Amino acid sequence: MLQGLHHPIESTFGSQTSQDTFSQTDPYLQLHQIHKTFGRFTALSNINLEVRRGEFVCLLGPSGCGKTTLLRIIAGLEEPDRGHIWQAGQDITALPPSQRDFGIVFQSYALFPNLTAAQNIAYGLVNAGIPKAKREERVAQLLALVGLSEFGAKYPAQLSGGQQQRIALARALALSPGLLLLDEPLSALDAQVRANLRGEIVQLQKRLGVTTVMVTHDQLEALTMADRIVVMDRGSIVQVGTPIEIYQQPQTPFVARFIGVMNFLPGVLESSEQARCQDYRLQVSNPKAIPVGSLVTLAIRPEDIRVGACASVNTLEAAVLRFEFLGAVYRLWLRVGDGLELLLDLSVQEARQAQIQRDRPLLIQLPPEHIHLFETQP
Amino acid sequence: MTSVSRDRSLGSLGLAVSQASVTRKPTREDWLQRGLILLVALWLLVSVVLPLGQILSRSLVNSNGEWVGLANYRTYFTTPGLAISMRNTLWVSFTSTLISVGLGFGYSYALTRTCMPLKGLMRLLVMLPLYLPSLAQAIGLIYLFGNQGLVSTGLFGLLPEWRIGLYGPTGIILGESLYCLPQAVLILSTALLLADARLYEASLALRTPPWRTFCTVTLPGIRFGLVSAIFVCFTLVFTDFGVPKVVGGNYNVLATDIYKQVIGQQNLVMGATISVLMLVPTVIAFVVDRLVQQRQVALVGSRVVPYRPRPNPWLDWAAFGFCGLVAGAILAVLGALVVASLVRVWPYQLTLSLRHYNLNAAPGGGYPAYWNSLRMSAYTAIFGTVVVFVSAYLVEKSRQWPKLRSLIYFASTLPVALPGLVLGLAYIFFFNTPSWGGIPNPFHGLYSSMSLLVICNIVHFYTVSFLTASTALKQLDPEFEAVGSCLGVPFYRTFWRVTTPLCLPAILQIGTFFFVQAMVTVSAVIFLYPPNLRLASVAVVNMDDAGNIASAAAMSTLIVLTSLGIQLLYWAATTRLRRWSQAWKER
């Protein structure tokens, strides 16, 4: 772990694991059937996950879904009841945190308030037995890496939230870990700072190539930062995929609802390609081959609904109940027939063309390729 | 890192592996923490649980050690003299509680809800009784209301005489009310400070008259504090020994009964029996207080807008007058004590003299006793703080053995329910027994030693200190320990480098508290001090017993000066500490 300090900082990460049985193509981190309960509460059940070397993975889910518990299990701060964890080919399940190879940034940063920024960064280096000169060099490197070279002598309370966050990141990276764990690292910051740091963290991660697992409940954060998103709900993994897959092909209504905005229409599958919602027959695609006759939920994103009199399938007449101006888009509340309600997002230009007015009928089309079909659970 | 099993092939992990439960082997650090937790548990077992068990069991046997069931209690309640003191104790406890909580409420209200002048000074003055033994309070009263008192004789004949019949319930109630006042003010002003200003603004916006606001907002807001104050004061009076000893006259209460049974008649069995009776209200108070504390946590919201009083000349000056009177009474008692120690012969020769400070000539041990007390207080402060802080750290921050740690937490809150006399007697029973049925008592050697006095003091004031430390530790980011262990830093290093510096204000506060309390306490040590280790506060009792009240006043004055001096040192230290730590607290 230490010889990495001699090399340029970019090459130090993850380089210390030269297990000869471990090939570069194997997953770097592997979780196998992780199970965790707190008393009667099941925090995690049957979690299987593989993370590739250099990948940025986000654990995304509502609060209480178990994502932080999972991160703490990876760190060794919690012990799973069952299951195994491999990192770089080694079973680390039974190792205490101090013997694992990772750096972590906590939601609160947990910077030691009585130590300066530089002392905080050096905290783990001192213990690794690195001589003072090397230590100082390393701290200077890390301060430069996070763009805070001038701030080494400041105490955490004298730094802004964003600066504290970056010092915490530098402290987590100080020992050149093979794995970086981030627990909601941006949630304590202002919206503006958060947006800036999102980009910075991803750039840094790509530059260092350090495998990263981040926990967040913010879908925007996950969509913009992650290579792959792991959506979790009530202790289980619901879907794993790239941000585009997760957004465009949600596997369950939960994922569809949790990420982005989605319209849901209850209906019945009448034939393999057609569903009935109230009095309307809509063409759908049925890749999952849901049996005909099943109760289904049709889902479509507000921006996927088309406006205007096109003569193709799934065209409906809707009444505009109300609309909101959101800056780049208008959001319309529509009613179709007696009880079907839909949200529709229109760009300002489209809205102008369509001459949106309240109580004026509007022709909309639900393109079959954008309709997601879910079997309704009884 | 440990070596990797070579035959690891991800495809063949199989279910066989996943079904096995994974238990982490404890590391050396884990074992170190476990060892420390065991030590703390052992300490509490020996210093709290076993002695307490002794006192309970001794009340059920006769003086020959034969089981007699509840016979001792029957004897107690059928002996007319003894049963009456139960009634007496209840009566003075109720009355004193009523007075001190009433006065304390007014005083706290003035401190927190008005804009009266000289608030800081008033806050200081009302705390003065904390710095002297309760019996010094009573000696001050003697110089005001006793036979030769300043008030009784009408300023030595200048005014008509005014004799209130000090010796008996009147004196006890007066003394105890003053003695409990600081506790009541501390609890009630904290409760009053927690008020949410928005509730008052809402009440005002709804055009509620002030008296209704008081009944519907103020009182409900402090009801837990009020309950707590009532129980704390009641327990203090119920168990206090100093005041009734000095001004009780022939009016017997439980505390003086225990003393007479143990010291006067050597009847340890009856002493144990009365002790258990004395435990009844303190245990009730303990249980109620814990319930109240749990409720209170739920009540205090996260974002409370603090209430800021607005000037209101009538109310402010009325409050000032009230606080002036109360503080004046406290100052008068303390002043009488100090002045009496400095005059040649009260009340006949009122010239100043230091002759009463020739304490070596008086009974009770003189200056050596004072030095013993200083040493004992210093040891109590040092060792008490270390023990309390380390055990609070283990309870709050360790993750080993959760069940044992919650037991330790419970045992640490227990001593608050043990009156000093009961604790002292329990220690006699436990530490003075050479062996139990052939099993030698390994702690017997501590008996009659300075160590036992220090241990007794630490335990007597354990709970408040423990809760102070535990509160300070709870305020630290819970991830500090996690950061340390993730960076491969041993826990004791993070403890020394981060936790301790951050808790330094609380640590100093605990040390000061231990020192002052050990200096002024009588009840916990009066059964335990050996003849070669006399103590200042006990000397006051002995001087008073011998009729040498002026010397008792002089010794009391020394005690007050010492504890106030330590408190001043504490303030100076915290001021410097604040300046030093400003860098990391300031934005």
Tab-separated table of C-alpha atoms in Angstrom, chain A:
chain	number	residue	atom	x	y	z
A	1	MET	CA	0.000	0.000	0.000
A	2	LEU	CA	2.816	2.356	0.790
A	3	GLN	CA	5.056	2.058	-2.214
A	4	GLY	CA	2.282	3.733	-4.153
A	5	LEU	CA	3.330	7.000	-2.615
A	6	HIS	CA	6.376	7.172	-4.824
A	7	HIS	CA	4.351	7.099	-7.969
A	8	PRO	CA	2.358	9.901	-9.490
A	9	ILE	CA	-0.920	10.057	-7.677
A	10	GLU	CA	-3.048	8.865	-10.595
A	11	SER	CA	-1.381	5.509	-10.745
A	12	THR	CA	-1.487	4.684	-7.078
A	13	PHE	CA	-5.090	3.674	-6.728
A	14	GLY	CA	-5.951	0.056	-6.722
A	15	SER	CA	-2.439	-0.848	-7.786
A	16	GLN	CA	-1.561	-2.614	-4.588
A	17	THR	CA	-3.734	-5.634	-5.225
A	18	SER	CA	-1.551	-7.853	-7.325
A	19	GLN	CA	-3.135	-11.155	-6.435
A	20	ASP	CA	-2.009	-13.622	-9.031
A	21	THR	CA	-5.273	-15.509	-8.977
A	22	PHE	CA	-7.168	-12.318	-9.554
A	23	SER	CA	-7.562	-11.187	-13.142
A	24	GLN	CA	-8.488	-7.706	-14.250
A	25	THR	CA	-11.721	-8.920	-15.795
A	26	ASP	CA	-13.144	-10.413	-12.619
A	27	PRO	CA	-15.434	-8.184	-10.613
A	28	TYR	CA	-13.407	-6.062	-8.192
A	29	LEU	CA	-16.049	-6.153	-5.503
A	30	GLN	CA	-18.518	-8.955	-5.148
A	31	LEU	CA	-21.368	-9.295	-2.689
A	32	HIS	CA	-22.939	-12.686	-2.388
A	33	GLN	CA	-26.295	-13.291	-0.654
A	34	ILE	CA	-25.836	-10.636	1.978
A	35	HIS	CA	-28.470	-10.774	4.660
A	36	LYS	CA	-28.846	-8.442	7.637
A	37	THR	CA	-31.498	-8.025	10.298
A	38	PHE	CA	-31.781	-5.626	13.202
A	39	GLY	CA	-33.953	-7.376	15.740
A	40	ARG	CA	-37.102	-8.252	13.827
A	41	PHE	CA	-36.461	-5.722	11.093
A	42	THR	CA	-34.927	-7.140	7.938
A	43	ALA	CA	-32.547	-4.479	6.691
A	44	LEU	CA	-31.125	-6.435	3.780
A	45	SER	CA	-32.179	-9.689	2.213
A	46	ASN	CA	-30.328	-11.702	-0.354
A	47	ILE	CA	-28.156	-8.963	-1.837
A	48	ASN	CA	-26.012	-10.024	-4.794
A	49	LEU	CA	-23.922	-7.440	-6.579
A	50	GLU	CA	-20.780	-7.208	-8.635
A	51	VAL	CA	-18.781	-4.043	-9.129
A	52	ARG	CA	-16.082	-3.853	-11.801
A	53	ARG	CA	-12.700	-2.288	-11.278
A	54	GLY	CA	-12.823	1.483	-11.748
A	55	GLU	CA	-16.596	1.543	-11.882
A	56	PHE	CA	-18.753	4.205	-10.207
A	57	VAL	CA	-21.821	2.540	-8.735
A	58	CYS	CA	-24.655	4.337	-6.970
A	59	LEU	CA	-26.894	2.654	-4.420
A	60	LEU	CA	-30.162	4.525	-4.862
A	61	GLY	CA	-33.346	4.202	-2.887
A	62	PRO	CA	-35.708	5.877	-0.434
A	63	SER	CA	-34.636	6.284	3.176
A	64	GLY	CA	-34.813	3.022	5.087
A	65	CYS	CA	-34.235	0.870	2.012
A	66	GLY	CA	-30.991	-0.511	3.442
A	67	LYS	CA	-28.526	1.261	1.162
A	68	THR	CA	-26.495	2.804	3.972
A	69	THR	CA	-26.471	-0.504	5.855
A	70	LEU	CA	-25.121	-2.169	2.720
A	71	LEU	CA	-22.371	0.442	2.426
A	72	ARG	CA	-21.450	-0.025	6.083
A	73	ILE	CA	-21.298	-3.780	5.557
A	74	ILE	CA	-18.911	-3.257	2.637
A	75	ALA	CA	-16.819	-1.087	4.950
A	76	GLY	CA	-16.933	-3.624	7.752
A	77	LEU	CA	-18.670	-1.195	10.117
A	78	GLU	CA	-21.606	-3.586	10.282
A	79	GLU	CA	-21.429	-7.355	10.089
A	80	PRO	CA	-23.823	-9.241	7.828
A	81	ASP	CA	-25.817	-12.105	9.343
A	82	ARG	CA	-25.139	-14.189	6.247
A	83	GLY	CA	-23.317	-13.850	2.969
A	84	HIS	CA	-19.855	-13.066	1.733
A	85	ILE	CA	-17.937	-10.148	0.339
A	86	TRP	CA	-14.941	-10.421	-1.958
A	87	GLN	CA	-12.713	-7.523	-2.756
A	88	ALA	CA	-9.943	-7.948	-5.312
A	89	GLY	CA	-10.330	-11.682	-5.081
A	90	GLN	CA	-10.075	-11.862	-1.324
A	91	ASP	CA	-12.868	-12.856	1.039
A	92	ILE	CA	-13.027	-9.850	3.336
A	93	THR	CA	-16.270	-10.781	5.101
A	94	ALA	CA	-14.592	-11.504	8.420
A	95	LEU	CA	-12.060	-8.663	8.348
A	96	PRO	CA	-12.445	-5.633	10.598
A	97	PRO	CA	-12.508	-2.221	8.867
A	98	SER	CA	-8.892	-1.528	9.779
A	99	GLN	CA	-7.714	-4.521	7.728
A	100	ARG	CA	-9.783	-3.720	4.649
A	101	ASP	CA	-8.690	-1.582	1.748
A	102	PHE	CA	-11.092	1.326	1.344
A	103	GLY	CA	-11.621	4.999	2.059
A	104	ILE	CA	-14.936	6.388	3.224
A	105	VAL	CA	-16.666	9.770	3.284
A	106	PHE	CA	-19.543	10.019	5.720
A	107	GLN	CA	-22.679	12.054	5.291
A	108	SER	CA	-21.625	14.312	8.147
A	109	TYR	CA	-17.987	14.200	6.895
A	110	ALA	CA	-16.968	13.465	10.516
A	111	LEU	CA	-13.954	15.754	10.214
A	112	PHE	CA	-12.208	16.043	13.568
A	113	PRO	CA	-12.981	19.639	14.612
A	114	ASN	CA	-9.881	20.003	16.793
A	115	LEU	CA	-7.491	19.052	13.987
A	116	THR	CA	-6.596	21.203	10.978
A	117	ALA	CA	-7.487	20.161	7.456
A	118	ALA	CA	-3.928	18.913	6.928
A	119	GLN	CA	-3.931	16.992	10.227
A	120	ASN	CA	-7.257	15.437	9.301
A	121	ILE	CA	-5.859	14.253	5.983
A	122	ALA	CA	-2.712	12.955	7.665
A	123	TYR	CA	-4.675	11.164	10.400
A	124	GLY	CA	-4.448	7.709	8.847
A	125	LEU	CA	-0.959	8.298	7.392
A	126	VAL	CA	0.552	8.843	10.826
A	127	ASN	CA	-0.605	5.467	11.892
A	128	ALA	CA	0.581	3.722	8.758
A	129	GLY	CA	4.089	4.581	9.911
A	130	ILE	CA	4.932	6.868	7.041
A	131	PRO	CA	7.863	9.211	7.818
A	132	LYS	CA	7.043	12.852	8.391
A	133	ALA	CA	8.525	14.244	5.176
A	134	LYS	CA	6.657	11.709	3.031
A	135	ARG	CA	3.523	12.471	4.974
A	136	GLU	CA	3.736	16.168	4.334
A	137	GLU	CA	4.396	15.573	0.677
A	138	ARG	CA	1.384	13.304	0.464
A	139	VAL	CA	-0.881	15.774	2.281
A	140	ALA	CA	0.224	18.549	-0.084
A	141	GLN	CA	-0.513	16.271	-3.046
A	142	LEU	CA	-3.968	15.492	-1.748
A	143	LEU	CA	-4.771	19.116	-0.921
A	144	ALA	CA	-3.796	20.004	-4.489
A	145	LEU	CA	-5.874	17.129	-5.793
A	146	VAL	CA	-9.040	18.551	-4.234
A	147	GLY	CA	-8.031	22.111	-5.090
A	148	LEU	CA	-7.521	23.340	-1.526
A	149	SER	CA	-3.760	23.812	-1.351
A	150	GLU	CA	-4.101	27.068	0.578
A	151	PHE	CA	-6.340	25.634	3.267
A	152	GLY	CA	-4.203	23.034	5.007
A	153	ALA	CA	-3.824	25.063	8.202
A	154	LYS	CA	-7.522	25.832	8.576
A	155	TYR	CA	-9.796	24.078	11.024
A	156	PRO	CA	-12.925	22.414	9.633
A	157	ALA	CA	-15.207	25.041	11.178
A	158	GLN	CA	-13.374	27.706	9.202
A	159	LEU	CA	-14.152	25.979	5.894
A	160	SER	CA	-17.347	26.104	3.855
A	161	GLY	CA	-19.509	23.002	3.525
A	162	GLY	CA	-18.139	22.234	0.079
A	163	GLN	CA	-14.551	22.660	1.263
A	164	GLN	CA	-15.167	20.380	4.250
A	165	GLN	CA	-16.585	17.808	1.864
A	166	ARG	CA	-13.440	17.925	-0.245
A	167	ILE	CA	-11.168	17.618	2.788
A	168	ALA	CA	-13.152	14.551	3.849
A	169	LEU	CA	-12.644	13.171	0.341
A	170	ALA	CA	-8.904	13.846	0.535
A	171	ARG	CA	-8.732	12.103	3.928
A	172	ALA	CA	-10.551	9.091	2.475
A	173	LEU	CA	-8.090	8.961	-0.454
A	174	ALA	CA	-4.977	9.471	1.659
A	175	LEU	CA	-4.042	5.789	1.925
A	176	SER	CA	-4.630	5.227	-1.815
A	177	PRO	CA	-7.499	2.802	-1.218
A	178	GLY	CA	-8.661	0.412	-3.893
A	179	LEU	CA	-12.255	1.230	-3.055
A	180	LEU	CA	-13.908	4.545	-2.278
A	181	LEU	CA	-17.172	4.549	-0.327
A	182	LEU	CA	-19.344	7.665	-0.280
A	183	ASP	CA	-22.337	7.879	2.077
A	184	GLU	CA	-24.641	10.619	0.799
A	185	PRO	CA	-21.624	12.879	0.437
A	186	LEU	CA	-23.507	15.817	-1.041
A	187	SER	CA	-26.754	15.829	0.911
A	188	ALA	CA	-25.617	18.447	3.425
A	189	LEU	CA	-24.748	21.027	0.784
A	190	ASP	CA	-26.587	23.840	-1.023
A	191	ALA	CA	-28.065	23.029	-4.404
A	192	GLN	CA	-25.503	25.108	-6.309
A	193	VAL	CA	-22.454	23.645	-4.523
A	194	ARG	CA	-23.911	20.191	-4.890
A	195	ALA	CA	-24.235	20.541	-8.663
A	196	ASN	CA	-20.603	21.683	-8.948
A	197	LEU	CA	-19.241	18.964	-6.694
A	198	ARG	CA	-21.138	16.267	-8.583
A	199	GLY	CA	-19.030	16.938	-11.617
A	200	GLU	CA	-15.821	17.346	-9.652
A	201	ILE	CA	-16.172	14.047	-7.818
A	202	VAL	CA	-16.879	12.130	-11.019
A	203	GLN	CA	-13.877	13.725	-12.779
A	204	LEU	CA	-11.632	12.907	-9.862
A	205	GLN	CA	-12.917	9.353	-9.739
A	206	LYS	CA	-12.323	8.816	-13.445
A	207	ARG	CA	-8.869	10.378	-13.239
A	208	LEU	CA	-7.819	8.175	-10.323
A	209	GLY	CA	-9.702	5.165	-11.627
A	210	VAL	CA	-10.695	4.239	-8.094
A	211	THR	CA	-13.640	1.863	-7.796
A	212	THR	CA	-16.415	3.804	-6.087
A	213	VAL	CA	-19.670	2.935	-4.373
A	214	MET	CA	-21.891	5.874	-3.461
A	215	VAL	CA	-25.107	5.880	-1.479
A	216	THR	CA	-27.716	8.465	-2.363
A	217	HIS	CA	-31.438	9.041	-2.205
A	218	ASP	CA	-31.224	11.734	-4.874
A	219	GLN	CA	-32.126	10.306	-8.273
A	220	LEU	CA	-30.532	13.250	-10.092
A	221	GLU	CA	-27.225	12.584	-8.334
A	222	ALA	CA	-27.381	8.930	-9.284
A	223	LEU	CA	-28.341	9.613	-12.900
A	224	THR	CA	-25.592	12.185	-13.445
A	225	MET	CA	-22.730	10.508	-11.578
A	226	ALA	CA	-23.052	6.758	-11.796
A	227	ASP	CA	-21.799	4.304	-14.372
A	228	ARG	CA	-24.370	1.926	-12.993
A	229	ILE	CA	-27.246	2.451	-10.617
A	230	VAL	CA	-28.437	-0.112	-8.086
A	231	VAL	CA	-32.021	0.698	-7.146
A	232	MET	CA	-32.990	-0.626	-3.740
A	233	ASP	CA	-36.305	-0.910	-1.984
A	234	ARG	CA	-37.110	-2.398	1.415
A	235	GLY	CA	-33.854	-4.264	1.763
A	236	SER	CA	-33.704	-5.733	-1.696
A	237	ILE	CA	-32.138	-4.798	-5.001
A	238	VAL	CA	-34.915	-4.003	-7.453
A	239	GLN	CA	-32.937	-3.180	-10.565
A	240	VAL	CA	-29.349	-2.730	-11.642
A	241	GLY	CA	-28.439	-0.869	-14.811
A	242	THR	CA	-26.909	2.144	-16.464
A	243	PRO	CA	-28.689	5.444	-15.806
A	244	ILE	CA	-30.275	5.298	-19.272
A	245	GLU	CA	-31.510	1.734	-18.754
A	246	ILE	CA	-32.929	2.575	-15.377
A	247	TYR	CA	-34.719	5.614	-16.724
A	248	GLN	CA	-35.930	4.168	-19.988
A	249	GLN	CA	-36.603	0.573	-19.030
A	250	PRO	CA	-37.720	0.483	-15.414
A	251	GLN	CA	-38.352	-3.090	-14.410
A	252	THR	CA	-40.960	-2.378	-11.759
A	253	PRO	CA	-43.489	0.361	-11.039
A	254	PHE	CA	-41.374	1.247	-7.997
A	255	VAL	CA	-38.342	2.052	-10.135
A	256	ALA	CA	-40.524	3.893	-12.615
A	257	ARG	CA	-42.040	6.018	-9.879
A	258	PHE	CA	-38.834	6.588	-7.934
A	259	ILE	CA	-36.748	7.798	-10.856
A	260	GLY	CA	-38.216	10.630	-12.848
A	261	VAL	CA	-41.944	11.284	-13.208
A	262	MET	CA	-44.286	8.639	-14.543
A	263	ASN	CA	-47.986	8.386	-15.459
A	264	PHE	CA	-49.703	5.204	-14.379
A	265	LEU	CA	-52.901	3.953	-16.016
A	266	PRO	CA	-54.712	0.860	-14.706
A	267	GLY	CA	-56.014	-1.522	-17.335
A	268	VAL	CA	-56.512	-5.072	-18.574
A	269	LEU	CA	-54.474	-6.876	-21.194
A	270	GLU	CA	-57.000	-7.882	-23.863
A	271	SER	CA	-54.630	-9.389	-26.380
A	272	SER	CA	-50.900	-9.759	-26.515
A	273	GLU	CA	-50.516	-6.305	-28.042
A	274	GLN	CA	-53.545	-4.453	-26.765
A	275	ALA	CA	-54.681	-3.215	-23.392
A	276	ARG	CA	-57.922	-1.579	-22.329
A	277	CYS	CA	-57.922	1.364	-19.970
A	278	GLN	CA	-61.482	2.242	-19.087
A	279	ASP	CA	-63.101	2.702	-22.507
A	280	TYR	CA	-59.897	3.128	-24.436
A	281	ARG	CA	-58.011	0.441	-26.287
A	282	LEU	CA	-54.304	1.107	-26.430
A	283	GLN	CA	-51.623	-0.659	-28.400
A	284	VAL	CA	-48.747	-1.764	-26.242
A	285	SER	CA	-45.638	-3.840	-26.606
A	286	ASN	CA	-45.398	-6.794	-24.279
A	287	PRO	CA	-41.765	-7.890	-24.129
A	288	LYS	CA	-42.222	-9.642	-20.813
A	289	ALA	CA	-45.076	-11.724	-22.286
A	290	ILE	CA	-47.591	-10.984	-19.594
A	291	PRO	CA	-50.517	-13.426	-20.019
A	292	VAL	CA	-53.576	-12.104	-21.793
A	293	GLY	CA	-56.373	-11.208	-19.391
A	294	SER	CA	-54.054	-10.009	-16.641
A	295	LEU	CA	-54.628	-6.789	-14.773
A	296	VAL	CA	-51.860	-4.471	-15.875
A	297	THR	CA	-50.519	-0.993	-15.233
A	298	LEU	CA	-49.510	1.095	-18.214
A	299	ALA	CA	-46.800	3.623	-17.534
A	300	ILE	CA	-45.589	6.491	-19.689
A	301	ARG	CA	-43.296	9.419	-18.947
A	302	PRO	CA	-44.785	12.924	-19.311
A	303	GLU	CA	-42.218	13.906	-21.928
A	304	ASP	CA	-42.946	10.829	-24.045
A	305	ILE	CA	-46.546	11.807	-24.752
A	306	ARG	CA	-46.915	13.513	-28.133
A	307	VAL	CA	-49.244	16.376	-28.893
A	308	GLY	CA	-51.130	17.179	-32.083
A	309	ALA	CA	-53.427	15.524	-34.525
A	310	CYS	CA	-51.395	12.643	-35.812
A	311	ALA	CA	-53.438	9.926	-37.398
A	312	SER	CA	-51.563	7.031	-35.836
A	313	VAL	CA	-52.551	4.689	-33.025
A	314	ASN	CA	-53.304	5.491	-29.380
A	315	THR	CA	-54.585	8.993	-30.059
A	316	LEU	CA	-56.841	10.324	-27.349
A	317	GLU	CA	-58.740	13.515	-26.738
A	318	ALA	CA	-57.833	15.139	-23.464
A	319	ALA	CA	-59.047	18.141	-21.517
A	320	VAL	CA	-56.449	20.465	-19.993
A	321	LEU	CA	-57.245	20.850	-16.308
A	322	ARG	CA	-54.401	23.204	-15.444
A	323	PHE	CA	-50.820	23.854	-16.309
A	324	GLU	CA	-47.636	25.078	-14.655
A	325	PHE	CA	-44.741	26.965	-16.147
A	326	LEU	CA	-41.478	25.317	-15.014
A	327	GLY	CA	-39.022	27.417	-16.997
A	328	ALA	CA	-37.855	25.193	-19.828
A	329	VAL	CA	-41.109	23.240	-20.000
A	330	TYR	CA	-44.787	23.489	-19.280
A	331	ARG	CA	-46.342	20.728	-17.219
A	332	LEU	CA	-49.962	20.007	-18.069
A	333	TRP	CA	-52.553	18.164	-16.009
A	334	LEU	CA	-54.840	16.341	-18.437
A	335	ARG	CA	-57.982	14.329	-18.103
A	336	VAL	CA	-58.993	11.719	-20.638
A	337	GLY	CA	-62.577	10.520	-20.554
A	338	ASP	CA	-64.043	10.150	-17.097
A	339	GLY	CA	-61.210	9.268	-14.853
A	340	LEU	CA	-57.845	8.888	-16.576
A	341	GLU	CA	-55.466	11.602	-15.469
A	342	LEU	CA	-52.143	12.261	-17.129
A	343	LEU	CA	-49.187	14.582	-16.753
A	344	LEU	CA	-47.636	15.941	-19.897
A	345	ASP	CA	-44.440	17.917	-20.295
A	346	LEU	CA	-44.196	20.225	-23.294
A	347	SER	CA	-41.317	22.414	-24.311
A	348	VAL	CA	-42.198	26.089	-24.391
A	349	GLN	CA	-42.078	26.034	-28.165
A	350	GLU	CA	-44.366	22.993	-28.484
A	351	ALA	CA	-46.774	24.541	-26.071
A	352	ARG	CA	-46.904	27.700	-28.156
A	353	GLN	CA	-47.607	25.682	-31.298
A	354	ALA	CA	-50.321	23.654	-29.657
A	355	GLN	CA	-51.979	26.786	-28.303
A	356	ILE	CA	-52.595	25.380	-24.860
A	357	GLN	CA	-55.603	26.786	-23.083
A	358	ARG	CA	-57.541	25.603	-20.116
A	359	ASP	CA	-60.727	23.655	-20.923
A	360	ARG	CA	-59.775	23.392	-24.549
A	361	PRO	CA	-59.611	19.856	-25.890
A	362	LEU	CA	-56.193	18.588	-26.866
A	363	LEU	CA	-55.274	15.611	-29.009
A	364	ILE	CA	-52.493	13.508	-27.519
A	365	GLN	CA	-50.806	10.321	-28.618
A	366	LEU	CA	-49.260	7.641	-26.390
A	367	PRO	CA	-46.561	6.024	-28.596
A	368	PRO	CA	-46.675	2.270	-27.969
A	369	GLU	CA	-42.879	2.054	-27.845
A	370	HIS	CA	-42.852	4.395	-24.849
A	371	ILE	CA	-45.545	2.607	-22.879
A	372	HIS	CA	-44.158	0.354	-20.143
A	373	LEU	CA	-46.337	-2.544	-19.204
A	374	PHE	CA	-46.352	-3.921	-15.636
A	375	GLU	CA	-48.431	-6.749	-14.338
A	376	THR	CA	-50.516	-5.431	-11.448
A	377	GLN	CA	-49.869	-7.321	-8.251
A	378	PRO	CA	-53.185	-8.289	-6.679
